[in-house]
Amino acid sequence: IRYDYADRNGDLQKAKGHVAKNRLRTHIFVNGQINDDWTYTARIQNDQNMANDTGDETTKLNQAWVNGKLGGLKVVAGKTDLTLANGNLYDDTAEYVGISYGKEIKLNAYYGQPVSTDYNYDFDNIFGASVSGQVGKLGLSVGYDKFQEGLGGAKPMYGQLAKEGDDNAVWNVCASYAFDKNVKLNLTYL
């Protein structure tokens, strides 16, 4: 359960209008076992506008995915959270297939599409790969992510970041240090 309150003013109010956000959001997860190697998970989200009593609440199935093993590969496929470069590059829902291999040193790769009902991203497809590992309390990773194709004329979320149809590739290097189980410092270079 999450409660949000926000009030817009200044330049944001001029661009988007005066909107006070007063929302209660609830997530319910449904999960189960398909077989010995595969599981499924679904997330149902309910949003309630607490600022009025007009009945404009919504309830929808907004994520569904499977996790499993194919040989030595771990696989995730479906509509779920995708976080790239400690969330500094992308941190939202995506429809994607991701694979990972390894224990001490992990090789990861993914391909998918961003999913958003509230925003228009400046790309239609995303794919990438990374290598990560842990040395004691220090975690290190190097990744490459490519954001491909334009919006086809739709207005982007943050203004036009690249010419329509251009491909954007980003290398990232991340380091993290866990001081204890509750405190972690993350550094990211894009």
Coordinates of C-alpha atoms in Angstrom, one line a residue:
I1 CA 0.0 0.0 0.0
R2 CA 1.3 3.4 -1.0
Y3 CA 0.0 6.9 -0.5
D4 CA 1.1 9.8 -2.7
Y5 CA 0.5 13.5 -2.3
A6 CA 1.9 16.1 -4.7
D7 CA 1.0 19.6 -5.7
R8 CA 2.3 21.3 -8.9
N9 CA 3.3 24.9 -9.1
G10 CA 5.8 27.2 -10.9
D11 CA 6.9 26.1 -14.4
L12 CA 5.3 22.6 -14.0
Q13 CA 2.0 24.2 -13.2
K14 CA 2.2 26.4 -16.3
A15 CA 3.0 23.5 -18.6
K16 CA 0.6 20.9 -17.0
G17 CA -1.9 22.9 -15.1
H18 CA -2.5 22.9 -11.3
V19 CA -3.1 19.4 -10.3
A20 CA -3.0 18.1 -6.7
K21 CA -2.3 14.4 -6.6
N22 CA -3.8 12.6 -3.7
R23 CA -3.7 8.9 -4.5
L24 CA -3.8 5.6 -2.6
R25 CA -2.2 2.7 -4.6
T26 CA -2.4 -1.0 -3.7
H27 CA -0.6 -3.9 -5.2
I28 CA -1.7 -7.5 -4.9
F29 CA 0.6 -10.2 -6.1
V30 CA -0.5 -13.6 -7.3
N31 CA 2.2 -16.2 -7.8
G32 CA 2.5 -20.0 -8.2
Q33 CA 4.6 -22.9 -9.5
I34 CA 4.3 -24.0 -13.1
N35 CA 6.7 -27.0 -12.7
D36 CA 10.0 -27.7 -10.9
D37 CA 11.8 -25.0 -12.8
W38 CA 9.2 -22.3 -13.7
T39 CA 7.1 -19.9 -11.7
Y40 CA 4.5 -17.3 -12.6
T41 CA 3.7 -13.9 -11.0
A42 CA 1.0 -11.4 -11.7
R43 CA 0.4 -8.0 -10.1
I44 CA -3.0 -6.4 -9.8
Q45 CA -2.9 -2.6 -9.1
N46 CA -5.7 -0.5 -7.6
D47 CA -5.5 3.3 -7.8
Q48 CA -7.9 5.5 -5.7
N49 CA -8.1 9.2 -6.1
M50 CA -8.6 10.4 -2.5
A51 CA -9.2 14.1 -3.5
N52 CA -12.7 13.4 -4.7
D53 CA -15.6 10.9 -4.4
T54 CA -16.5 10.6 -8.1
G55 CA -15.6 6.9 -8.4
D56 CA -12.7 7.4 -10.8
E57 CA -10.7 4.5 -9.2
T58 CA -9.1 1.9 -11.4
T59 CA -8.1 -1.7 -10.9
K60 CA -6.1 -3.6 -13.5
L61 CA -3.7 -6.4 -14.0
N62 CA -0.6 -4.3 -14.9
Q63 CA 2.2 -6.9 -14.7
A64 CA 2.5 -10.6 -15.5
W65 CA 5.7 -12.6 -16.0
V66 CA 7.4 -16.0 -15.7
N67 CA 10.8 -17.0 -14.2
G68 CA 12.6 -20.2 -14.9
K69 CA 15.6 -22.1 -16.1
L70 CA 16.6 -23.2 -19.6
G71 CA 19.7 -25.4 -19.2
G72 CA 22.2 -23.2 -17.2
L73 CA 20.3 -19.9 -18.1
K74 CA 18.0 -18.1 -15.7
V75 CA 15.1 -16.6 -17.7
V76 CA 12.5 -13.9 -17.0
A77 CA 9.8 -13.1 -19.6
G78 CA 6.8 -10.9 -19.6
K79 CA 5.7 -7.5 -18.4
T80 CA 7.6 -6.6 -15.2
D81 CA 10.0 -4.0 -13.7
L82 CA 13.2 -3.4 -15.6
T83 CA 16.0 -1.4 -13.9
L84 CA 19.1 -0.5 -15.8
A85 CA 22.3 1.1 -14.3
N86 CA 21.0 1.2 -10.8
G87 CA 17.8 2.9 -12.0
N88 CA 19.7 5.9 -13.5
L89 CA 19.2 4.8 -17.1
Y90 CA 15.7 3.2 -16.9
D91 CA 13.5 2.2 -14.0
D92 CA 10.0 1.4 -15.2
T93 CA 7.8 -1.5 -16.4
A94 CA 8.8 -3.2 -19.7
E95 CA 7.7 -6.1 -21.7
Y96 CA 11.0 -8.0 -22.1
V97 CA 12.9 -11.3 -22.1
G98 CA 16.0 -11.4 -20.0
I99 CA 18.6 -14.1 -19.5
S100 CA 21.4 -14.4 -17.0
Y101 CA 24.2 -17.0 -16.6
G102 CA 26.7 -17.5 -13.8
K103 CA 27.0 -17.3 -10.0
E104 CA 30.0 -15.4 -8.9
I105 CA 30.3 -13.5 -12.2
K106 CA 26.9 -13.0 -14.0
L107 CA 26.4 -12.4 -17.7
N108 CA 23.0 -10.7 -18.4
A109 CA 21.2 -9.8 -21.6
Y110 CA 17.7 -8.6 -22.4
Y111 CA 15.5 -7.4 -25.2
G112 CA 12.1 -5.6 -24.9
Q113 CA 9.9 -2.6 -25.2
P114 CA 9.0 0.1 -22.6
V115 CA 5.5 0.0 -21.2
S116 CA 3.8 3.2 -20.0
T117 CA 0.4 4.6 -20.0
D118 CA 1.4 7.9 -18.5
Y119 CA 4.5 8.7 -20.6
N120 CA 5.8 8.6 -24.2
Y121 CA 9.4 7.5 -24.2
D122 CA 11.7 8.5 -27.1
F123 CA 12.3 4.9 -28.1
D124 CA 10.3 1.8 -29.0
N125 CA 12.8 -1.0 -28.4
I126 CA 15.5 -1.6 -25.8
F127 CA 18.2 -4.2 -25.6
G128 CA 21.5 -4.7 -23.8
A129 CA 24.0 -6.8 -21.9
S130 CA 26.0 -6.5 -18.8
V131 CA 28.7 -8.3 -16.7
S132 CA 28.5 -8.1 -13.0
G133 CA 30.2 -9.6 -9.9
Q134 CA 30.6 -9.3 -6.2
V135 CA 33.9 -9.1 -4.3
G136 CA 33.1 -9.2 -0.6
K137 CA 30.9 -6.1 0.1
L138 CA 31.9 -4.5 -3.3
G139 CA 29.7 -5.0 -6.3
L140 CA 30.9 -4.1 -9.8
S141 CA 29.2 -4.1 -13.2
V142 CA 29.7 -2.9 -16.8
G143 CA 26.8 -2.7 -19.2
Y144 CA 25.8 -1.6 -22.7
D145 CA 22.2 -0.6 -23.5
K146 CA 20.6 0.5 -26.8
F147 CA 17.5 2.6 -27.1
Q148 CA 16.1 2.2 -30.6
E149 CA 13.6 3.9 -32.9
G150 CA 11.6 7.1 -32.5
L151 CA 8.0 7.8 -31.5
G152 CA 6.4 8.0 -34.9
G153 CA 5.2 11.6 -34.3
A154 CA 4.0 11.2 -30.7
K155 CA 5.0 13.8 -28.2
P156 CA 7.8 12.5 -26.0
M157 CA 7.8 12.6 -22.2
Y158 CA 10.8 14.9 -21.7
G159 CA 11.0 16.7 -25.0
Q160 CA 12.7 15.3 -28.1
L161 CA 16.0 13.7 -26.8
A162 CA 17.2 12.5 -30.2
K163 CA 16.2 12.9 -33.8
E164 CA 13.4 10.6 -34.7
G165 CA 14.7 7.2 -35.8
D166 CA 18.1 7.8 -34.2
D167 CA 19.6 5.0 -32.1
N168 CA 21.0 5.8 -28.7
A169 CA 23.6 3.6 -27.1
V170 CA 24.8 4.0 -23.5
W171 CA 27.8 2.3 -21.8
N172 CA 27.6 2.2 -18.0
V173 CA 29.9 1.3 -15.2
C174 CA 28.4 0.8 -11.7
A175 CA 29.9 0.1 -8.3
S176 CA 28.2 -0.5 -5.0
Y177 CA 29.4 -1.0 -1.5
A178 CA 27.2 -2.5 1.2
F179 CA 28.2 -1.1 4.6
D180 CA 25.6 -3.5 6.2
K181 CA 22.3 -5.0 5.2
N182 CA 20.5 -1.7 5.5
V183 CA 23.0 0.8 4.0
K184 CA 24.5 0.6 0.5
L185 CA 26.3 3.3 -1.6
N186 CA 25.8 3.1 -5.4
L187 CA 28.0 4.9 -7.9
T188 CA 27.1 5.0 -11.6
Y189 CA 28.9 6.4 -14.6
L190 CA 27.0 6.7 -17.9

